[in-house]
Coordinates of C-alpha atoms in Angstrom, one line a residue:
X20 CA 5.3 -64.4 -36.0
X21 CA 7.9 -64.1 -39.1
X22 CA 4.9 -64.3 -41.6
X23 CA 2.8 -61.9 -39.6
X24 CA 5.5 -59.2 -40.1
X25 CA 6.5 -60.1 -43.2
X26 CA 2.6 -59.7 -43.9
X27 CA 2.8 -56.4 -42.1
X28 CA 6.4 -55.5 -44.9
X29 CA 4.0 -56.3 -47.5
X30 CA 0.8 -54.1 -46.2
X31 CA 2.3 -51.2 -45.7
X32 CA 4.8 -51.5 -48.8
X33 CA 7.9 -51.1 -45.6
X34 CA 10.6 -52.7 -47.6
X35 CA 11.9 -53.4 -50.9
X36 CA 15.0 -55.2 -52.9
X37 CA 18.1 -53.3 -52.2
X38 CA 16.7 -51.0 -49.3
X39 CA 19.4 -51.0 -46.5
X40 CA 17.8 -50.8 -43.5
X41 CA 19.2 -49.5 -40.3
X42 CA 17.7 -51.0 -37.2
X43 CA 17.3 -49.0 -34.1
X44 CA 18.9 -51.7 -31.4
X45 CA 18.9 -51.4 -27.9
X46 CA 19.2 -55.2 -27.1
X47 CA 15.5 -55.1 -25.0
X48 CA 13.2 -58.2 -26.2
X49 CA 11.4 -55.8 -28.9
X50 CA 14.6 -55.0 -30.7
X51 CA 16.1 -58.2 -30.3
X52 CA 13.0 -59.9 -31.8
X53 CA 12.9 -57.6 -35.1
X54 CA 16.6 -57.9 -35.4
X55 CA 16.3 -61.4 -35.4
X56 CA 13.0 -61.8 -38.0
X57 CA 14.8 -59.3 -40.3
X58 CA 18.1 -61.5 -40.6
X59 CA 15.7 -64.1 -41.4
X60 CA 13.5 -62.3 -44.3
X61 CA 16.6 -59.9 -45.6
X62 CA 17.5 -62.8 -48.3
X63 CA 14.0 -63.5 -49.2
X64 CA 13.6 -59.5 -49.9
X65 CA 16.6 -58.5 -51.3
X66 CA 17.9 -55.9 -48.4
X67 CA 20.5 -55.8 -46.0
X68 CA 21.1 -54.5 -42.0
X69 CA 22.9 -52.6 -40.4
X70 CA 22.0 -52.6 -36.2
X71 CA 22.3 -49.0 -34.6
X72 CA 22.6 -48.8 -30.9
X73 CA 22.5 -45.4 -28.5
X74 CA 24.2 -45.3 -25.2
X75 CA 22.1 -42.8 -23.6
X76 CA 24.6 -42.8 -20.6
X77 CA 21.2 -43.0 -18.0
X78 CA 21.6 -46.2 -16.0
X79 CA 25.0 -46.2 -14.9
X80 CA 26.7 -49.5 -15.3
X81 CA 23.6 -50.7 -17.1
X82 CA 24.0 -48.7 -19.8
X83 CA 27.5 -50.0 -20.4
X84 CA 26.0 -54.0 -20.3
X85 CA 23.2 -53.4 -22.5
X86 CA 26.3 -52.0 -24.7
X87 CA 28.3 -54.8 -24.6
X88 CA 25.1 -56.9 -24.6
X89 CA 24.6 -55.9 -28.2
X90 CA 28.2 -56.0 -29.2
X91 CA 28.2 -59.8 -27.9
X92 CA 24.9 -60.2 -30.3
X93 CA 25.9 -58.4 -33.4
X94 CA 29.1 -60.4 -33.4
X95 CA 27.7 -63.9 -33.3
X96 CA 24.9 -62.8 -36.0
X97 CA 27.4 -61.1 -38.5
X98 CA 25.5 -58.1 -38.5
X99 CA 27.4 -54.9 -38.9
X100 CA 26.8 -52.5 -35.7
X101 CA 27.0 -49.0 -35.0
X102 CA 27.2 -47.3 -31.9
X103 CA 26.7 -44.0 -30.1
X104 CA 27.5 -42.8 -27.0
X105 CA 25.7 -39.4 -25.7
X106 CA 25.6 -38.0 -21.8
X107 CA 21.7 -37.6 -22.5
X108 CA 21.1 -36.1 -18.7
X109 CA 23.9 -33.4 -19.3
X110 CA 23.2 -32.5 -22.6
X111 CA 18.9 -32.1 -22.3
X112 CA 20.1 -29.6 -19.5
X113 CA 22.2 -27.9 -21.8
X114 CA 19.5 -27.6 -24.4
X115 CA 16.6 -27.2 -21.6
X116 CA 15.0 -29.8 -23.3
X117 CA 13.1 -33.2 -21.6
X118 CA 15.3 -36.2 -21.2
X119 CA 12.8 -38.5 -23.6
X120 CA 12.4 -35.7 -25.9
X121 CA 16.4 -35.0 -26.4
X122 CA 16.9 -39.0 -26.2
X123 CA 14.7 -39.4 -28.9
X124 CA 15.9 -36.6 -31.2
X125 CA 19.2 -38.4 -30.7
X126 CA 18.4 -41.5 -31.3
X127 CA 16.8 -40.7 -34.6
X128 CA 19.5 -38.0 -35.8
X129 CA 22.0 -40.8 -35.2
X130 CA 19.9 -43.3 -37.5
X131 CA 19.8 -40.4 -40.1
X132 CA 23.2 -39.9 -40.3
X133 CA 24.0 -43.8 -41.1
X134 CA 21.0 -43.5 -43.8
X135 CA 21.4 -42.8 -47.6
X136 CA 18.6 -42.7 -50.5
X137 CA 18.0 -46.1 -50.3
X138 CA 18.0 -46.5 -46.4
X139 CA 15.1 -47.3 -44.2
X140 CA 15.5 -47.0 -40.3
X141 CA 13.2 -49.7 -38.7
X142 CA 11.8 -49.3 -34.9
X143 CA 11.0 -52.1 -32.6
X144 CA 7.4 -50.1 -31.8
X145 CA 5.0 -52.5 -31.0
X146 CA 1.1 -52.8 -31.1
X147 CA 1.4 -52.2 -27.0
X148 CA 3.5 -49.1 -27.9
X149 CA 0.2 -48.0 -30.3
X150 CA -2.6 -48.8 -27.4
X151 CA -0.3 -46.6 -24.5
X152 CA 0.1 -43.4 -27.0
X153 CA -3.3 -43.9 -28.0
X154 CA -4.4 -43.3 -24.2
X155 CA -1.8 -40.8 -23.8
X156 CA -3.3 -38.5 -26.6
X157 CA -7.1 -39.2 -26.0
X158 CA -5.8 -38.0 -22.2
X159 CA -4.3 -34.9 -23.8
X160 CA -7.7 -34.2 -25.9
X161 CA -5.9 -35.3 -29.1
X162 CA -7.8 -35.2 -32.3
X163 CA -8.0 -37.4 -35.0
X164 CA -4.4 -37.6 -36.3
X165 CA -3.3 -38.2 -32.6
X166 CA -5.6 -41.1 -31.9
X167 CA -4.1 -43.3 -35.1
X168 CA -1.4 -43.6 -32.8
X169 CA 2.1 -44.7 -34.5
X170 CA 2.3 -44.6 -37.5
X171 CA 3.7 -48.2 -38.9
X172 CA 5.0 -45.9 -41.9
X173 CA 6.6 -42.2 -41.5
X174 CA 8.6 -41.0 -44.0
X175 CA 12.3 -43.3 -44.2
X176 CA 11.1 -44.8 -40.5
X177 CA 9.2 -48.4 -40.6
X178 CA 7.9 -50.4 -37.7
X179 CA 7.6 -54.4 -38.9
X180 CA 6.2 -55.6 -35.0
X181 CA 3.6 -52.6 -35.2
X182 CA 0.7 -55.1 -35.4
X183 CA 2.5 -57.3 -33.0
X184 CA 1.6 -57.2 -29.2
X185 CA 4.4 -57.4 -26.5
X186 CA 3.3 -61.1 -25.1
X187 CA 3.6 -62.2 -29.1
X188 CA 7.0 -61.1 -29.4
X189 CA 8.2 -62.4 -25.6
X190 CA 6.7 -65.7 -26.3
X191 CA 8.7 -65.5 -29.8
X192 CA 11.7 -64.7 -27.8
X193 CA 11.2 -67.5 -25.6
X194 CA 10.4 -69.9 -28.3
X195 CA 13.5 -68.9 -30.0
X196 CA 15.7 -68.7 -27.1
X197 CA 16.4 -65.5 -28.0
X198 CA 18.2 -63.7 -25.2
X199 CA 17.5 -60.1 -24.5
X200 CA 17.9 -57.4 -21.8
X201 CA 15.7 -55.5 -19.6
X202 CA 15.7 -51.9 -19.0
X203 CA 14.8 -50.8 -15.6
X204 CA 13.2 -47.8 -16.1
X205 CA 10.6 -49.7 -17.8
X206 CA 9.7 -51.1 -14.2
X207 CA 8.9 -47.8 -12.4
X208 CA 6.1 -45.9 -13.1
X209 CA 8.6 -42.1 -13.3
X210 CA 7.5 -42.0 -16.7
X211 CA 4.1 -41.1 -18.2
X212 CA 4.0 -43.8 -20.5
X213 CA 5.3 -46.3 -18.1
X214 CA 2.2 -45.4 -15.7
X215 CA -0.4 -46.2 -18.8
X216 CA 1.5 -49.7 -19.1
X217 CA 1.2 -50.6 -15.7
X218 CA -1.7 -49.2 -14.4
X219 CA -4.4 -48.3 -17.2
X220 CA -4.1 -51.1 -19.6
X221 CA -4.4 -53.7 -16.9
X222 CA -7.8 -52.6 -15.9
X223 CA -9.0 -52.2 -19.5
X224 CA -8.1 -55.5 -19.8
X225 CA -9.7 -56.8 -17.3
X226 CA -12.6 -55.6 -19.0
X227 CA -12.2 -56.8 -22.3
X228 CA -9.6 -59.5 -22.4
X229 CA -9.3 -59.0 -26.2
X230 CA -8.5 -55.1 -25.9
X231 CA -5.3 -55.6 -28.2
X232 CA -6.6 -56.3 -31.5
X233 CA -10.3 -54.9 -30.3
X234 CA -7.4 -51.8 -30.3
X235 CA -5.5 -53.0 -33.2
X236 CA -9.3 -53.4 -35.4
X237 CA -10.0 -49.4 -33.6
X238 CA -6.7 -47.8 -35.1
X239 CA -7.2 -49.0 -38.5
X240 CA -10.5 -48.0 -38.9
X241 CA -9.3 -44.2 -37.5
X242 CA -6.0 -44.5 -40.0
X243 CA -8.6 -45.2 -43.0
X244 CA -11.1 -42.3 -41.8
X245 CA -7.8 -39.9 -41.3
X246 CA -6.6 -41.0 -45.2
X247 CA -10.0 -40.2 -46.4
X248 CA -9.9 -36.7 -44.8
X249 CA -6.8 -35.8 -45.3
X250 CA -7.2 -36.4 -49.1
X251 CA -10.0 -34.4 -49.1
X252 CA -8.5 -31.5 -47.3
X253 CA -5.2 -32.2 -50.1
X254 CA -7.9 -31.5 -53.1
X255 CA -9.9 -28.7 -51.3
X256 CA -5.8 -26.8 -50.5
X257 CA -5.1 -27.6 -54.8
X258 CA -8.7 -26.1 -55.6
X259 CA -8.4 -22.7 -52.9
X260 CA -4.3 -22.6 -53.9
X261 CA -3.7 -20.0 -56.3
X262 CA 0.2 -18.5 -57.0
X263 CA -0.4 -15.6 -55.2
X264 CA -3.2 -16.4 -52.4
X265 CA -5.9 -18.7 -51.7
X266 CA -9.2 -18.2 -51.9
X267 CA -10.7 -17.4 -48.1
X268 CA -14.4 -17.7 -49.1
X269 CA -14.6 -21.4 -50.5
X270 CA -12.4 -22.4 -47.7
X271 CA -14.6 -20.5 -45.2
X272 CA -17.8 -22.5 -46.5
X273 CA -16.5 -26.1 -45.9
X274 CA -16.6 -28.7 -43.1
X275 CA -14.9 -27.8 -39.8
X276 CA -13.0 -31.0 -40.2
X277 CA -11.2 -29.8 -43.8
X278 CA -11.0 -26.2 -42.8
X279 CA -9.0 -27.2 -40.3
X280 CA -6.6 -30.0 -42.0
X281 CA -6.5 -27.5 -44.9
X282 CA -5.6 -24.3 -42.7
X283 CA -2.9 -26.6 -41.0
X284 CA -1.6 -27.4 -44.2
X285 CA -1.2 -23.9 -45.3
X286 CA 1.0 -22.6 -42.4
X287 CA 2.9 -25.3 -42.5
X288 CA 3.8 -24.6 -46.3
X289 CA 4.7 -21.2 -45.1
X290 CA 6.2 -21.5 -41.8
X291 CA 7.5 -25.0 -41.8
X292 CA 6.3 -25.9 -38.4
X293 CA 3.6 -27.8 -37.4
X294 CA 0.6 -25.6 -35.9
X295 CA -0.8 -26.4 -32.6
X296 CA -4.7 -26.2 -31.9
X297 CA -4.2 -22.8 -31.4
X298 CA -2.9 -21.5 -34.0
X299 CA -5.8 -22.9 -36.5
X300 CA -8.1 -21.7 -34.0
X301 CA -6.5 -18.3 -34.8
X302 CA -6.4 -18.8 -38.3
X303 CA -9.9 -19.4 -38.7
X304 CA -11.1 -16.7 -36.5
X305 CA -9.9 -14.4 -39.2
X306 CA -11.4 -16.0 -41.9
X307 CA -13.8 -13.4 -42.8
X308 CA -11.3 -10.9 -42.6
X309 CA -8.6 -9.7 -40.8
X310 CA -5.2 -10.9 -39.6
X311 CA -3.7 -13.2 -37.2
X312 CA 0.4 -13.6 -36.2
X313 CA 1.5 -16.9 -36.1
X314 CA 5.3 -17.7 -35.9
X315 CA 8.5 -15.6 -35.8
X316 CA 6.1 -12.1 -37.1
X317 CA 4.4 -14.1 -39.9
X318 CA 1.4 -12.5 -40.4
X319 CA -1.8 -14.5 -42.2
X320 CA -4.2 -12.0 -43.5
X321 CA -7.4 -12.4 -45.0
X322 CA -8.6 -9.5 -47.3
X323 CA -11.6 -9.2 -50.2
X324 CA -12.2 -13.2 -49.9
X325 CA -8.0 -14.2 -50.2
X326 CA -5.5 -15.5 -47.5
X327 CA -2.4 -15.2 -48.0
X328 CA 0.8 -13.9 -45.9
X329 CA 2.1 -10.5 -45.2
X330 CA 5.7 -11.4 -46.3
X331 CA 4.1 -12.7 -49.2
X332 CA 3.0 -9.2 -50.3
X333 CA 5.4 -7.3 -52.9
X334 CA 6.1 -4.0 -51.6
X335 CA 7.7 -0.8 -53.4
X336 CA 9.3 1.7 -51.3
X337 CA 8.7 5.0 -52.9
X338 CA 10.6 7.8 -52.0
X339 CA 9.4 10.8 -52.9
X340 CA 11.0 13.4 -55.5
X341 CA 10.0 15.9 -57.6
X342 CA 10.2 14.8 -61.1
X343 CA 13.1 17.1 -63.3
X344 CA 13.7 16.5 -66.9
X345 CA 16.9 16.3 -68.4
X346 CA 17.7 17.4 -71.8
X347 CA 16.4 14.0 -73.7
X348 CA 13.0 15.0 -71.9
X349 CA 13.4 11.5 -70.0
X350 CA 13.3 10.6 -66.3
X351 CA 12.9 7.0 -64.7
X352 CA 13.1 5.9 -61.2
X353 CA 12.5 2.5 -59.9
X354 CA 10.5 0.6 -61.6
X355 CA 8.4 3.8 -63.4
X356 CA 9.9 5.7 -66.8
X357 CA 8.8 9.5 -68.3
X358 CA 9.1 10.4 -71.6
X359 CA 8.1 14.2 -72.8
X360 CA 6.9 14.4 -76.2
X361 CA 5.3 16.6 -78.5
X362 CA 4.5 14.2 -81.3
X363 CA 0.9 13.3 -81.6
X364 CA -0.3 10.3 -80.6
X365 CA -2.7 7.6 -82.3
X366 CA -3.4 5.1 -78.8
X367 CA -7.0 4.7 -78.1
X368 CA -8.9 6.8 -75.5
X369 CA -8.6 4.2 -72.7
X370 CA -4.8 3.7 -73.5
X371 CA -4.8 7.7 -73.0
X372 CA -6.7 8.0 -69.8
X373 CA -4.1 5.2 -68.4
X374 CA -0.7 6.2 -69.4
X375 CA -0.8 9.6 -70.6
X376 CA -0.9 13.3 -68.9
X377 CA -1.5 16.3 -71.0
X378 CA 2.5 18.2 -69.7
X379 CA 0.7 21.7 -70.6
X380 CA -1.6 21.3 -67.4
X381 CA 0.3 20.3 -64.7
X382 CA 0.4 23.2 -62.6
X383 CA 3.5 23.9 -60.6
X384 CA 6.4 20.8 -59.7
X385 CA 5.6 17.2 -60.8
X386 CA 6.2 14.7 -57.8
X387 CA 6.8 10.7 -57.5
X388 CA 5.2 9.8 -54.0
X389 CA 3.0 7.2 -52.0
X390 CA -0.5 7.7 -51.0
X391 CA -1.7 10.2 -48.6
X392 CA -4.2 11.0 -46.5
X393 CA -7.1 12.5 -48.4
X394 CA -5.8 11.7 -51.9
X395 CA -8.6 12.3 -54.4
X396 CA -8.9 11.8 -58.3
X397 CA -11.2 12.4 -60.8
X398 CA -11.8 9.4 -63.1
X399 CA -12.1 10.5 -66.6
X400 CA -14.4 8.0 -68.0
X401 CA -17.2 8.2 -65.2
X402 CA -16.2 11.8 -64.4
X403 CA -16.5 11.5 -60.7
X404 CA -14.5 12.4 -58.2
X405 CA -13.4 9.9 -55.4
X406 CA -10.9 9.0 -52.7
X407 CA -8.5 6.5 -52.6
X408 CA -9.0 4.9 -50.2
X409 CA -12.8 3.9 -51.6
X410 CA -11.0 3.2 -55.3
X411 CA -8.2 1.2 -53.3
X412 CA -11.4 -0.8 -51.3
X413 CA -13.5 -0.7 -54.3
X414 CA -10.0 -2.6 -56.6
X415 CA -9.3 -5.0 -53.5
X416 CA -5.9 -3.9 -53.3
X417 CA -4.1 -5.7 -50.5
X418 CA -3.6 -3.1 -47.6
X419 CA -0.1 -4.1 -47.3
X420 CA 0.3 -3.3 -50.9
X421 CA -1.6 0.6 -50.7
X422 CA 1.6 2.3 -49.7
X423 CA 3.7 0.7 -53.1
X424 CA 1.3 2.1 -55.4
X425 CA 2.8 4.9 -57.6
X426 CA 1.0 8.6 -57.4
X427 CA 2.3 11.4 -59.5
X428 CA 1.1 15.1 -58.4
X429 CA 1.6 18.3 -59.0
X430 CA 0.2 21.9 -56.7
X431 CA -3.6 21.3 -57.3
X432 CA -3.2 17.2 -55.8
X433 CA -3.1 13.4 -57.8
X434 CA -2.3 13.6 -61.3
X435 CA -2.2 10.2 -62.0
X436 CA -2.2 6.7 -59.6
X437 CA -0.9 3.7 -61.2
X438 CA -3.5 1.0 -61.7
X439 CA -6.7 4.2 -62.2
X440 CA -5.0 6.4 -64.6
X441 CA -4.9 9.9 -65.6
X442 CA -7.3 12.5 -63.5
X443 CA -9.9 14.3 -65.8
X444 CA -8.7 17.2 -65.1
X445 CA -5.0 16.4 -66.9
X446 CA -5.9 14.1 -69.7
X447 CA -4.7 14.8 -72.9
X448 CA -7.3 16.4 -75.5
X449 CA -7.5 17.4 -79.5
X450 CA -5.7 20.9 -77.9
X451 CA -2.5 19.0 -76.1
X452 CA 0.9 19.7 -77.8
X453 CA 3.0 18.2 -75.5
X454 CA 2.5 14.6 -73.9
X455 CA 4.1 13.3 -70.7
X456 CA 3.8 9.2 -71.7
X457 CA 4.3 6.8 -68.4
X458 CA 5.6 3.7 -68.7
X459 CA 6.1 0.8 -65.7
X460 CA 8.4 -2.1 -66.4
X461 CA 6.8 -5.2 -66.9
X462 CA 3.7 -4.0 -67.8
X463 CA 2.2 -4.1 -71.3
X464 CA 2.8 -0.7 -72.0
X465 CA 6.7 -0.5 -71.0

């Protein structure tokens, strides 16, 4: 049993000289038998133990022996022990949370907070643990991910007995005269899990007496197919992943499987929780265009062949003025600057069509302002005229970014739109004596 977990250690790269390692302890056979196979290996390794214990406050009196239990035990082993004491029942009210749920969020905030950089928390999950959550997510129509089971790695969290099955570690208990304690609630069949254990696994048993490594052989072939898939999906999200969107249309033309790992992966990034089905469902709906809310407002948009996030989007709010010189023939205002001048100017044609308005023929006031309905401009160098709203389609502007683009007019309508240029019918020729130059910070021409 000792070399099969420290085979397991080794596998799955759990441990390592100098790691301190907090052990979640409840004093039940499981974590009595990894407390116990860790004391022996720490030496070998190089890492030392700490025991952590919860008193969840659940089972009356008990709760308050399997608390003393693991005093008792700590104590004769000269392991260092930590304990907690929480009214679980009270407080998941409080929180309207499940009792397991808030138990285990407990439980696992309480390891953290012992933990450092160099900490691991080790479980006492078992391979019996890995066959009931198997069958509790293929009952809940879990994919993939879901039927790996636990994971004997997550992050700072280990599980040595993971390949272990619960008659192994009783009969090492036994063998050892290692004491334990037994937790009632594990007898009744209240909890989901408990029902699986009692009443599901017997039968598949029954009809296959080797169904615990026939499930231990099943969960490492899913665990290599998910690693596979999910490093896939990780080199399709670098390849779409752009600093400003990703690209809808390659993502749109991939396998179901990655699409959906890589879809998952992008809200996450953004919204830092982890979808449900139906979110990615709603994700993908969109992908040939269109827009989906996900959580708190977060809208995921897909426009012109890009995804990317409304809140992503930088916005300008332009409020509108009309545009009066002062006596150094210079106006600014956000993020766009005016300069009159008279001199003459040697830029190339294009340069004139994009940042310069004859001042002569602008007819009545000069205004700053956002798009409107029915906008129009004549482009100088094909000399048509055409909306807006087909340039704005035409350029694949964002429309979340439509309303931020700069327009100048004056009484006969657009003068100039920032990003087109100058209309034909205000461009500077070999007559113009005075020029109105435009400049917007951070572009080339500022």
């Amino acid at each position: 049993m000792i070399c099969k977990v420290r085979e397991t250690i080794s596998k799955f790269s759990m441990l390592k000289k100098g790691d301190k390692v907090i052990v979640g302890f409840s004093g039940g056979a499981d974590s009595m038998c990894l407390l116990y196979i860790l004391d022996s290996l720490k030496d070998e390794i190089g890492f030392s133990i700490i025991a952590a214990h919860v008193n969840h406050c659940l089972r009356g009196k008990e709760s308050e022996r399997d608390e003393a239990f693991v005093r008792r035990v700590c104590g004769e082993m000269g392991i260092e022990l930590k304990v907690k004491k929480a009214d679980i029942l009270k407080e998941a009210r409080e929180s309207s949370k499940g009792i397991e749920e808030y138990a285990r969020e407990v439980r696992y905030e309480f390891f953290n907070s012992l933990a450092d950089n160099s900490s691991k928390i080790a479980t006492a999950h078992n391979l019996n643990d890995c066959e009931e959550t198997m069958l509790f997510n293929l009952a809940r129509g879990s994919a993939l991910k879901g039927l790996t089971s636990i994971p004997p790695v997550r992050g700072n969290v280990i599980r040595p007995l993971i390949e272990c099955s619960r008659s192994e570690i009783e009969d090492f208990c036994k063998e050892n005269s290692i004491d334990f304690v037994t937790d009632s609630s594990n007898l009744s069949d209240d909890y989901t899990r408990n029902k699986i254990r009692h009443n599901v696994i017997p039968v598949l048993k029954e009809l296959n007496p080797a169904f615990d490594s026939a499930v231990l052989r099943c969960i490492q072939s899913l665990r290599d197919d998910e690693q596979y898939l999910n490093e896939c999906a990780q080199n399709l999200y670098e390849e779409i992943r752009t600093d400003f969107f990703y690209d809808a249309e390659k993502l749109k033309n991939t396998s179901d499987s990655l699409k959906k790992r890589v879809i998952s992966k992008i809200i996450f990034d953004k919204c830092s929780v982890v979808p449900e089905k139906k979110h990615i469902d709603l994700a993908l709906s969109v992908l040939d265009g269109g827009k989906c809310e996900l959580f708190g407002g977060e809208k995921l948009i897909v426009n012109h062949g890009k995804l990317y996030f409304a809140s992503d989007i930088e916005t300008y709010e332009i409020s509108e003025k009309e545009i009066i010189f002062n006596s150094d023939s210079f106006w600014s205002e956000g993020k766009i600057m005016l300069r009159k001048s008279s001199a003459s100017t040697q830029k190339v044609y294009k340069e004139l069509v994009l940042w310069t308005i004859d001042w002569d023929k602008i007819k009545g006031k000069l205004t700053l302002r956002s798009r409107r309905e029915g906008d129009r401009i004549i482009l100088p160098v094909r000399k048509v005229g055409k909306s807006l709203k087909k340039l704005f389609n035409e350029m694949k502007i964002e429309p979340e970014k439509r309303d931020s683009v700069l327009i100048l007019s004056d009484d006969e309508g657009v003068v100039w739109v920032e990003g087109i240029g100058t209309d034909l019918r205000k461009i500077p020729d070999e007559n113009t004596k005075n020029f109105l130059n435009i400049s917007i910070m951070g572009d080339n021409n500022a």
